[in-house]
PDB file of C-alpha atoms in Angstrom:
ATOM      1  CA  GLY V 141      42.411  -2.965   3.346  1.00 80.00           C
ATOM      2  CA  ASN V 142      43.678  -5.346   5.648  1.00 86.00           C
ATOM      3  CA  SER V 143      41.775  -9.260   7.048  1.00 91.00           C
ATOM      4  CA  VAL V 144      43.033 -11.895   8.647  1.00 95.00           C
ATOM      5  CA  THR V 145      40.561 -15.373   8.709  1.00 96.00           C
ATOM      6  CA  GLN V 146      41.206 -18.329  10.869  1.00 95.00           C
ATOM      7  CA  MET V 147      39.408 -21.579  11.102  1.00 89.00           C
ATOM      8  CA  GLU V 148      36.483 -21.587  12.679  1.00 82.00           C
ATOM      9  CA  GLY V 149      35.583 -23.180  15.608  1.00 84.00           C
ATOM     10  CA  PRO V 150      35.002 -24.594  17.688  1.00 94.00           C
ATOM     11  CA  VAL V 151      37.974 -26.727  18.599  1.00 95.00           C
ATOM     12  CA  THR V 152      38.211 -29.796  20.470  1.00 97.00           C
ATOM     13  CA  LEU V 153      40.878 -31.824  22.009  1.00 97.00           C
ATOM     14  CA  SER V 154      42.521 -34.095  24.221  1.00 97.00           C
ATOM     15  CA  GLU V 155      44.681 -33.278  27.206  1.00 97.00           C
ATOM     16  CA  GLU V 156      48.563 -33.415  25.947  1.00 97.00           C
ATOM     17  CA  ALA V 157      47.015 -33.266  22.376  1.00 97.00           C
ATOM     18  CA  PHE V 158      49.163 -31.135  19.981  1.00 97.00           C
ATOM     19  CA  LEU V 159      47.457 -27.364  18.722  1.00 97.00           C
ATOM     20  CA  THR V 160      47.335 -26.007  15.543  1.00 97.00           C
ATOM     21  CA  ILE V 161      45.230 -22.810  14.500  1.00 97.00           C
ATOM     22  CA  ASN V 162      45.529 -21.378  11.320  1.00 97.00           C
ATOM     23  CA  CYS V 163      45.775 -18.155  10.651  1.00 97.00           C
ATOM     24  CA  THR V 164      46.600 -15.693   7.299  1.00 97.00           C
ATOM     25  CA  TYR V 165      46.078 -12.352   6.518  1.00 96.00           C
ATOM     26  CA  THR V 166      46.207 -10.032   4.742  1.00 94.00           C
ATOM     27  CA  ALA V 167      47.859  -6.684   4.530  1.00 90.00           C
ATOM     28  CA  THR V 168      49.069  -2.322   2.988  1.00 81.00           C
ATOM     29  CA  GLY V 169      51.932  -2.142   4.297  1.00 74.00           C
ATOM     30  CA  TYR V 170      53.727  -3.812   6.731  1.00 78.00           C
ATOM     31  CA  PRO V 171      52.321  -5.920   9.459  1.00 90.00           C
ATOM     32  CA  SER V 172      53.060  -7.117  12.761  1.00 92.00           C
ATOM     33  CA  LEU V 173      51.575  -9.517  13.491  1.00 95.00           C
ATOM     34  CA  PHE V 174      49.837 -11.348  17.349  1.00 95.00           C
ATOM     35  CA  TRP V 175      48.409 -13.745  19.144  1.00 97.00           C
ATOM     36  CA  TYR V 176      45.662 -12.627  21.955  1.00 96.00           C
ATOM     37  CA  VAL V 177      43.812 -14.505  24.319  1.00 96.00           C
ATOM     38  CA  GLN V 178      40.786 -14.305  26.212  1.00 93.00           C
ATOM     39  CA  TYR V 179      38.643 -16.187  28.955  1.00 91.00           C
ATOM     40  CA  PRO V 180      35.360 -15.930  29.896  1.00 85.00           C
ATOM     41  CA  GLY V 181      34.297 -12.875  30.494  1.00 80.00           C
ATOM     42  CA  GLU V 182      37.363 -11.055  30.639  1.00 83.00           C
ATOM     43  CA  GLY V 183      38.737  -8.948  28.257  1.00 86.00           C
ATOM     44  CA  LEU V 184      42.342  -9.871  26.116  1.00 91.00           C
ATOM     45  CA  GLN V 185      45.932 -10.763  26.753  1.00 93.00           C
ATOM     46  CA  LEU V 186      48.561 -10.775  24.170  1.00 94.00           C
ATOM     47  CA  LEU V 187      49.798 -14.235  24.303  1.00 97.00           C
ATOM     48  CA  LEU V 188      52.695 -13.541  21.802  1.00 96.00           C
ATOM     49  CA  LYS V 189      53.370 -11.662  18.779  1.00 95.00           C
ATOM     50  CA  ALA V 190      56.254 -10.986  15.993  1.00 95.00           C
ATOM     51  CA  THR V 191      56.907  -8.099  14.066  1.00 91.00           C
ATOM     52  CA  LYS V 192      58.743  -8.945  11.321  1.00 91.00           C
ATOM     53  CA  ALA V 193      59.313 -11.796   8.574  1.00 93.00           C
ATOM     54  CA  ASP V 194      60.784 -15.057   9.988  1.00 95.00           C
ATOM     55  CA  ASP V 195      60.499 -14.177  13.328  1.00 96.00           C
ATOM     56  CA  LYS V 196      58.397 -16.972  16.141  1.00 97.00           C
ATOM     57  CA  GLY V 197      56.842 -15.321  19.143  1.00 97.00           C
ATOM     58  CA  SER V 198      56.360 -17.815  21.659  1.00 97.00           C
ATOM     59  CA  ASN V 199      54.442 -17.816  25.646  1.00 97.00           C
ATOM     60  CA  LYS V 200      53.752 -20.312  27.451  1.00 95.00           C
ATOM     61  CA  GLY V 201      54.820 -23.502  24.500  1.00 97.00           C
ATOM     62  CA  PHE V 202      52.834 -21.451  22.480  1.00 98.00           C
ATOM     63  CA  GLU V 203      53.951 -20.625  19.553  1.00 98.00           C
ATOM     64  CA  ALA V 204      54.049 -18.877  15.675  1.00 98.00           C
ATOM     65  CA  THR V 205      56.506 -18.187  12.975  1.00 98.00           C
ATOM     66  CA  TYR V 206      54.925 -15.131  10.433  1.00 97.00           C
ATOM     67  CA  ARG V 207      55.451 -16.446   7.415  1.00 96.00           C
ATOM     68  CA  LYS V 208      55.373 -13.749   4.811  1.00 93.00           C
ATOM     69  CA  GLU V 209      55.964 -16.047   1.931  1.00 94.00           C
ATOM     70  CA  THR V 210      52.102 -17.858   2.887  1.00 95.00           C
ATOM     71  CA  THR V 211      51.184 -14.657   4.595  1.00 96.00           C
ATOM     72  CA  SER V 212      50.683 -16.901   7.643  1.00 97.00           C
ATOM     73  CA  PHE V 213      50.898 -17.195  11.407  1.00 98.00           C
ATOM     74  CA  HIS V 214      49.155 -20.088  12.727  1.00 98.00           C
ATOM     75  CA  LEU V 215      49.389 -20.952  16.489  1.00 98.00           C
ATOM     76  CA  GLU V 216      51.021 -24.269  17.851  1.00 98.00           C
ATOM     77  CA  LYS V 217      51.491 -25.723  21.148  1.00 98.00           C
ATOM     78  CA  GLY V 218      53.098 -29.383  22.004  1.00 97.00           C
ATOM     79  CA  SER V 219      51.209 -30.575  24.759  1.00 96.00           C
ATOM     80  CA  VAL V 220      47.661 -28.499  25.863  1.00 97.00           C
ATOM     81  CA  GLN V 221      46.175 -28.315  29.362  1.00 97.00           C
ATOM     82  CA  VAL V 222      42.431 -27.896  30.391  1.00 96.00           C
ATOM     83  CA  SER V 223      43.492 -24.528  31.637  1.00 95.00           C
ATOM     84  CA  ASP V 224      44.142 -23.232  27.895  1.00 96.00           C
ATOM     85  CA  SER V 225      40.640 -23.429  26.946  1.00 96.00           C
ATOM     86  CA  ALA V 226      39.278 -20.244  25.229  1.00 96.00           C
ATOM     87  CA  VAL V 227      39.246 -17.941  22.362  1.00 95.00           C
ATOM     88  CA  TYR V 228      41.652 -17.335  20.328  1.00 96.00           C
ATOM     89  CA  PHE V 229      42.055 -14.081  18.270  1.00 96.00           C
ATOM     90  CA  CYS V 230      44.436 -14.201  15.452  1.00 96.00           C
ATOM     91  CA  ALA V 231      45.697 -10.479  14.461  1.00 94.00           C
ATOM     92  CA  LEU V 232      47.045  -7.502  12.530  1.00 92.00           C
ATOM     93  CA  ILE V 233      49.004  -3.916  12.759  1.00 88.00           C
ATOM     94  CA  ALA V 234      50.332  -2.198  10.003  1.00 80.00           C
ATOM     95  CA  TRP V 235      52.243   0.905   9.094  1.00 65.00           C
ATOM     96  CA  GLY V 236      50.988   2.435   6.217  1.00 56.00           C
ATOM     97  CA  GLY V 237      47.775   0.662   6.325  1.00 45.00           C
ATOM     98  CA  GLY V 238      45.411   2.743   7.371  1.00 47.00           C
ATOM     99  CA  ALA V 239      43.685   3.110  10.946  1.00 51.00           C
ATOM    100  CA  ASP V 240      45.799   2.000  13.448  1.00 69.00           C
ATOM    101  CA  GLY V 241      44.324  -0.441  15.439  1.00 80.00           C
ATOM    102  CA  LEU V 242      43.918  -4.180  15.448  1.00 86.00           C
ATOM    103  CA  THR V 243      42.386  -6.243  12.703  1.00 90.00           C
ATOM    104  CA  PHE V 244      41.457  -8.890  13.772  1.00 92.00           C
ATOM    105  CA  GLY V 245      40.095 -12.757  13.002  1.00 94.00           C
ATOM    106  CA  LYS V 246      37.199 -14.083  14.176  1.00 93.00           C
ATOM    107  CA  GLY V 247      38.210 -16.003  16.973  1.00 94.00           C
ATOM    108  CA  THR V 248      38.428 -19.447  17.354  1.00 95.00           C
ATOM    109  CA  HIS V 249      37.167 -20.958  20.277  1.00 95.00           C
ATOM    110  CA  LEU V 250      39.341 -23.753  21.945  1.00 96.00           C
ATOM    111  CA  ILE V 251      37.981 -27.013  24.426  1.00 97.00           C
ATOM    112  CA  ILE V 252      40.435 -28.720  25.647  1.00 97.00           C
ATOM    113  CA  GLN V 253      38.366 -31.643  26.920  1.00 96.00           C
ATOM    114  CA  PRO V 254      40.285 -34.112  30.573  1.00 94.00           C
TER     115      PRO V 254
ATOM    116  CA  ASP K  36      49.336  -2.793  40.231  1.00 62.00           C
ATOM    117  CA  GLY K  37      48.430  -1.315  35.978  1.00 71.00           C
ATOM    118  CA  GLY K  38      46.044  -1.710  33.884  1.00 92.00           C
ATOM    119  CA  ILE K  39      42.791  -0.013  32.075  1.00 95.00           C
ATOM    120  CA  THR K  40      39.270  -0.352  33.901  1.00 95.00           C
ATOM    121  CA  GLN K  41      36.565  -0.047  32.405  1.00 96.00           C
ATOM    122  CA  SER K  42      32.648   0.731  34.516  1.00 93.00           C
ATOM    123  CA  PRO K  43      30.341  -0.737  34.294  1.00 92.00           C
ATOM    124  CA  LYS K  44      30.745  -4.314  33.788  1.00 92.00           C
ATOM    125  CA  TYR K  45      26.895  -4.984  32.596  1.00 94.00           C
ATOM    126  CA  LEU K  46      24.986  -1.651  31.182  1.00 93.00           C
ATOM    127  CA  PHE K  47      21.092  -1.762  29.826  1.00 91.00           C
ATOM    128  CA  ARG K  48      20.487   1.528  27.360  1.00 87.00           C
ATOM    129  CA  LYS K  49      16.099   2.085  26.676  1.00 88.00           C
ATOM    130  CA  GLU K  50      15.808   3.420  22.712  1.00 85.00           C
ATOM    131  CA  GLY K  51      16.270   6.816  22.585  1.00 86.00           C
ATOM    132  CA  GLN K  52      18.954   6.679  25.349  1.00 90.00           C
ATOM    133  CA  ASN K  53      22.709   7.703  25.317  1.00 93.00           C
ATOM    134  CA  VAL K  54      25.032   5.679  27.101  1.00 94.00           C
ATOM    135  CA  THR K  55      28.698   6.228  28.001  1.00 96.00           C
ATOM    136  CA  LEU K  56      31.093   4.030  28.669  1.00 96.00           C
ATOM    137  CA  SER K  57      34.231   4.391  30.532  1.00 97.00           C
ATOM    138  CA  CYS K  58      37.380   4.037  30.308  1.00 98.00           C
ATOM    139  CA  GLU K  59      40.914   4.351  33.180  1.00 97.00           C
ATOM    140  CA  GLN K  60      43.913   4.155  32.372  1.00 97.00           C
ATOM    141  CA  ASN K  61      46.763   4.162  35.056  1.00 96.00           C
ATOM    142  CA  LEU K  62      50.259   2.650  32.818  1.00 94.00           C
ATOM    143  CA  ASN K  63      51.103   5.999  31.267  1.00 94.00           C
ATOM    144  CA  HIS K  64      49.618   5.283  27.822  1.00 93.00           C
ATOM    145  CA  ASP K  65      49.039   7.684  24.824  1.00 92.00           C
ATOM    146  CA  ALA K  66      47.513   5.267  23.165  1.00 92.00           C
ATOM    147  CA  MET K  67      43.999   4.670  23.402  1.00 94.00           C
ATOM    148  CA  TYR K  68      41.408   2.357  21.474  1.00 94.00           C
ATOM    149  CA  TRP K  69      37.836   1.360  21.494  1.00 96.00           C
ATOM    150  CA  TYR K  70      36.771  -2.403  20.130  1.00 95.00           C
ATOM    151  CA  ARG K  71      33.166  -3.830  19.691  1.00 96.00           C
ATOM    152  CA  GLN K  72      33.317  -7.600  19.827  1.00 93.00           C
ATOM    153  CA  ASP K  73      29.867  -9.077  17.750  1.00 91.00           C
ATOM    154  CA  PRO K  74      29.355 -13.296  18.318  1.00 83.00           C
ATOM    155  CA  GLY K  75      31.075 -14.347  15.264  1.00 77.00           C
ATOM    156  CA  GLN K  76      32.286 -11.418  14.304  1.00 80.00           C
ATOM    157  CA  GLY K  77      35.404 -11.055  16.633  1.00 84.00           C
ATOM    158  CA  LEU K  78      36.405  -7.319  17.716  1.00 90.00           C
ATOM    159  CA  ARG K  79      35.989  -4.786  15.120  1.00 92.00           C
ATOM    160  CA  LEU K  80      38.300  -0.693  16.333  1.00 92.00           C
ATOM    161  CA  ILE K  81      35.636   1.758  16.668  1.00 96.00           C
ATOM    162  CA  TYR K  82      37.736   5.034  17.468  1.00 96.00           C
ATOM    163  CA  TYR K  83      41.367   5.874  18.686  1.00 94.00           C
ATOM    164  CA  SER K  84      43.200   8.057  19.788  1.00 94.00           C
ATOM    165  CA  GLN K  85      47.278   8.473  20.317  1.00 90.00           C
ATOM    166  CA  ILE K  86      47.298  11.121  21.834  1.00 91.00           C
ATOM    167  CA  VAL K  87      45.596  14.257  24.206  1.00 94.00           C
ATOM    168  CA  ASN K  88      42.585  15.776  22.578  1.00 95.00           C
ATOM    169  CA  ASP K  89      42.768  14.200  19.281  1.00 93.00           C
ATOM    170  CA  PHE K  90      41.288  10.892  18.321  1.00 95.00           C
ATOM    171  CA  GLN K  91      40.279   8.451  14.418  1.00 93.00           C
ATOM    172  CA  LYS K  92      37.849   7.121  13.415  1.00 94.00           C
ATOM    173  CA  GLY K  93      38.177   3.745  12.903  1.00 91.00           C
ATOM    174  CA  ASP K  94      35.790   1.035  11.256  1.00 89.00           C
ATOM    175  CA  ILE K  95      32.960   1.303  12.526  1.00 94.00           C
ATOM    176  CA  ALA K  96      32.371   4.746  13.912  1.00 95.00           C
ATOM    177  CA  GLU K  97      29.026   5.436  13.122  1.00 95.00           C
ATOM    178  CA  GLY K  98      26.378   6.084  15.770  1.00 95.00           C
ATOM    179  CA  TYR K  99      29.328   6.571  18.228  1.00 97.00           C
ATOM    180  CA  SER K 100      31.459   9.421  19.877  1.00 97.00           C
ATOM    181  CA  VAL K 101      33.880   9.565  21.833  1.00 98.00           C
ATOM    182  CA  SER K 102      36.836  12.347  23.597  1.00 97.00           C
ATOM    183  CA  ARG K 103      39.827  12.673  25.099  1.00 97.00           C
ATOM    184  CA  GLU K 104      40.379  14.667  27.502  1.00 97.00           C
ATOM    185  CA  LYS K 105      43.088  13.403  30.278  1.00 97.00           C
ATOM    186  CA  LYS K 106      45.919  11.307  28.815  1.00 96.00           C
ATOM    187  CA  GLU K 107      44.651   8.259  31.607  1.00 97.00           C
ATOM    188  CA  SER K 108      40.288   8.602  30.181  1.00 98.00           C
ATOM    189  CA  PHE K 109      38.502   7.877  26.800  1.00 98.00           C
ATOM    190  CA  PRO K 110      35.028   7.510  27.258  1.00 98.00           C
ATOM    191  CA  LEU K 111      32.883   6.171  24.472  1.00 97.00           C
ATOM    192  CA  THR K 112      29.417   7.345  23.641  1.00 97.00           C
ATOM    193  CA  VAL K 113      26.737   5.192  22.764  1.00 95.00           C
ATOM    194  CA  THR K 114      23.851   7.298  21.023  1.00 93.00           C
ATOM    195  CA  SER K 115      20.697   7.034  19.850  1.00 88.00           C
ATOM    196  CA  ALA K 116      21.596   7.314  16.008  1.00 86.00           C
ATOM    197  CA  GLN K 117      23.222   3.377  16.954  1.00 87.00           C
ATOM    198  CA  LYS K 118      20.916   1.115  15.585  1.00 86.00           C
ATOM    199  CA  ASN K 119      22.384  -2.296  17.148  1.00 89.00           C
ATOM    200  CA  PRO K 120      24.040  -1.445  20.317  1.00 91.00           C
ATOM    201  CA  THR K 121      24.556  -4.456  21.802  1.00 93.00           C
ATOM    202  CA  ALA K 122      27.078  -5.954  22.028  1.00 94.00           C
ATOM    203  CA  PHE K 123      30.774  -6.364  24.558  1.00 94.00           C
ATOM    204  CA  TYR K 124      32.939  -3.291  23.859  1.00 96.00           C
ATOM    205  CA  LEU K 125      35.973  -3.215  25.133  1.00 95.00           C
ATOM    206  CA  CYS K 126      38.460  -0.930  25.960  1.00 96.00           C
ATOM    207  CA  ALA K 127      42.189  -1.130  25.237  1.00 94.00           C
ATOM    208  CA  SER K 128      45.863   0.692  25.576  1.00 94.00           C
ATOM    209  CA  SER K 129      49.614   1.061  24.459  1.00 91.00           C
ATOM    210  CA  ILE K 130      52.813   2.646  24.663  1.00 88.00           C
ATOM    211  CA  GLY K 131      51.956   4.015  21.577  1.00 77.00           C
ATOM    212  CA  GLY K 132      50.874   2.997  18.307  1.00 66.00           C
ATOM    213  CA  GLY K 133      52.301   0.924  15.304  1.00 69.00           C
ATOM    214  CA  ASP K 134      54.253  -2.989  17.154  1.00 74.00           C
ATOM    215  CA  GLN K 135      52.771  -1.575  20.663  1.00 80.00           C
ATOM    216  CA  PRO K 136      50.889  -4.546  22.322  1.00 82.00           C
ATOM    217  CA  GLN K 137      48.237  -3.220  23.508  1.00 88.00           C
ATOM    218  CA  HIS K 138      46.341  -4.386  26.646  1.00 92.00           C
ATOM    219  CA  PHE K 139      43.047  -4.844  27.227  1.00 93.00           C
ATOM    220  CA  GLY K 140      40.393  -4.100  29.952  1.00 94.00           C
ATOM    221  CA  ASP K 141      38.131  -6.312  31.011  1.00 92.00           C
ATOM    222  CA  GLY K 142      35.034  -5.119  28.722  1.00 93.00           C
ATOM    223  CA  THR K 143      31.003  -3.880  29.043  1.00 95.00           C
ATOM    224  CA  ARG K 144      28.155  -5.919  27.448  1.00 94.00           C
ATOM    225  CA  LEU K 145      26.020  -3.157  26.878  1.00 94.00           C
ATOM    226  CA  SER K 146      22.355  -4.351  26.595  1.00 93.00           C
ATOM    227  CA  ILE K 147      18.970  -2.890  25.226  1.00 86.00           C
ATOM    228  CA  LEU K 148      16.293  -2.435  27.488  1.00 82.00           C
TER     229      LEU K 148
END
């Protein structure tokens, strides 16, 4: 089956620090990979995606590269802001991999201190 | 503005009672999904529908039921058979299946009285 593993939180950083949130996956079929962000009391918003190996998704200063050889999709940002505080979910959907819904990691709570 | 509307935002259920969570979208999306979110567990797929009058079980469908009579609506019923219904429920939609991004509503928090 499909699964996503991401680093446990909370992750606490100071403003302007460099961010990495690790994400690795296992999948049957050919997965597309996503990062979603959830602010308190809200639903999820798509942050970025990559649909094939070596693709780089980017948005709002965040980026992640689809690494097939290491089955990873780590999220990075060069300089975080207080407004980036949220829960971040790595997710995949795999062609031919069964149910046609997203498989999510457990989420990483990011806290940015001023 | 186009989007997904979930209602109510908070819902309380008595033991042995069925409750229905509403999800409406005006994005003209074909596919709709229901997820359950528990603390520290991420999201898990309950049911999904690729087209009107058709739906499929996800990973944790037991104790839940859905219908898809209209393209824009995908209500979820939490039945009395669901022994641990307290959770945050999220509805999503996408243009199609596969790698199309899913758009999420703001969720409904269900609690047991």
